Amino acid sequence: GTAAALPCPTVAPPFTGVYARWQAALGCPKGPAGEVAMAMQVFERGRMFWRSDTREIYVLTQGAQGGRWRAYPDTWQEGQPDRDPALQAPPGREQPVRGFGKLWREQLGGPAAEVGWAQGSEQGYTGRWQPFAGGLLLLDPEGHPYALFPDGRWESEGK
């Protein structure tokens, strides 16, 4: 006979309520929910999240058919320039700084980056996240959930 599928371990708050929406794609949790120092910055066409524990930056771009994401290592070190003084942001926009800025300038194309210019300063916060067999759930500073899938798609509730 075939073995019955084992039920998933319980999904912990704060993801209990939203898990049902993405359960088919995410599968079971790979570990418990965690809390870590994070930062988020909103851009014209997306946002970036930074995780202190893995020193990774997740770049989420918003396209016509939904969003795409990629993870990059944060290679910025204290003592390196935190911005490029030659780049002037358009009115009402900002040049991202430190880790977000280095990645934006050196790998994403700077002013030509798909995410565009930053719309405000980065915001540090205590972030919640949980790994799943089929991706990752994380919360932004306002507590909105984001689901990051292995195929490079992302979704969020109410965005």
PDB file of N, CA, C and O in Angstrom, residues 6-12 19 28-30 130:
ATOM      1  N   LEU A   6       1.576  12.557   5.712  1.00  0.00           N
ATOM      2  CA  LEU A   6       1.543  13.014   7.097  1.00  0.00           C
ATOM      3  C   LEU A   6       1.076  14.459   7.145  1.00  0.00           C
ATOM      4  O   LEU A   6       1.420  15.244   6.268  1.00  0.00           O
ATOM      5  N   PRO A   7       0.284  14.807   8.162  1.00  0.00           N
ATOM      6  CA  PRO A   7      -0.143  16.203   8.257  1.00  0.00           C
ATOM      7  C   PRO A   7       1.067  17.089   8.552  1.00  0.00           C
ATOM      8  O   PRO A   7       2.033  16.648   9.146  1.00  0.00           O
ATOM      9  N   CYS A   8       0.962  18.332   8.127  1.00  0.00           N
ATOM     10  CA  CYS A   8       2.027  19.296   8.405  1.00  0.00           C
ATOM     11  C   CYS A   8       2.069  19.602   9.888  1.00  0.00           C
ATOM     12  O   CYS A   8       1.039  19.573  10.561  1.00  0.00           O
ATOM     13  N   PRO A   9       3.269  19.948  10.393  1.00  0.00           N
ATOM     14  CA  PRO A   9       3.306  20.517  11.742  1.00  0.00           C
ATOM     15  C   PRO A   9       2.502  21.818  11.746  1.00  0.00           C
ATOM     16  O   PRO A   9       2.309  22.432  10.698  1.00  0.00           O
ATOM     17  N   THR A  10       2.063  22.206  12.890  1.00  0.00           N
ATOM     18  CA  THR A  10       1.245  23.404  13.001  1.00  0.00           C
ATOM     19  C   THR A  10       2.018  24.631  12.539  1.00  0.00           C
ATOM     20  O   THR A  10       3.177  24.801  12.899  1.00  0.00           O
ATOM     21  N   VAL A  11       1.365  25.450  11.735  1.00  0.00           N
ATOM     22  CA  VAL A  11       1.951  26.728  11.333  1.00  0.00           C
ATOM     23  C   VAL A  11       1.669  27.730  12.438  1.00  0.00           C
ATOM     24  O   VAL A  11       0.529  27.903  12.855  1.00  0.00           O
ATOM     25  N   ALA A  12       2.733  28.356  12.924  1.00  0.00           N
ATOM     26  CA  ALA A  12       2.622  29.233  14.085  1.00  0.00           C
ATOM     27  C   ALA A  12       2.140  30.621  13.692  1.00  0.00           C
ATOM     28  O   ALA A  12       2.353  31.062  12.569  1.00  0.00           O
ATOM     29  N   TYR A  19      -1.693  31.252   5.958  1.00  0.00           N
ATOM     30  CA  TYR A  19      -1.094  30.044   5.400  1.00  0.00           C
ATOM     31  C   TYR A  19      -2.013  29.325   4.428  1.00  0.00           C
ATOM     32  O   TYR A  19      -1.588  28.852   3.388  1.00  0.00           O
ATOM     33  N   CYS A  28       4.606  22.052   3.567  1.00  0.00           N
ATOM     34  CA  CYS A  28       4.765  22.058   5.021  1.00  0.00           C
ATOM     35  C   CYS A  28       5.919  22.954   5.466  1.00  0.00           C
ATOM     36  O   CYS A  28       6.878  23.140   4.727  1.00  0.00           O
ATOM     37  N   PRO A  29       5.835  23.460   6.697  1.00  0.00           N
ATOM     38  CA  PRO A  29       6.958  24.226   7.242  1.00  0.00           C
ATOM     39  C   PRO A  29       8.212  23.360   7.343  1.00  0.00           C
ATOM     40  O   PRO A  29       8.121  22.171   7.647  1.00  0.00           O
ATOM     41  N   LYS A  30       9.377  23.951   7.071  1.00  0.00           N
ATOM     42  CA  LYS A  30      10.659  23.264   7.234  1.00  0.00           C
ATOM     43  C   LYS A  30      11.249  23.544   8.599  1.00  0.00           C
ATOM     44  O   LYS A  30      12.229  22.920   8.992  1.00  0.00           O
ATOM     45  N   GLN A 130       9.187  32.417   8.249  1.00  0.00           N
ATOM     46  CA  GLN A 130       9.121  30.974   8.448  1.00  0.00           C
ATOM     47  C   GLN A 130       9.447  30.277   7.135  1.00  0.00           C
ATOM     48  O   GLN A 130       8.901  30.636   6.096  1.00  0.00           O
TER      49      GLN A 130
END
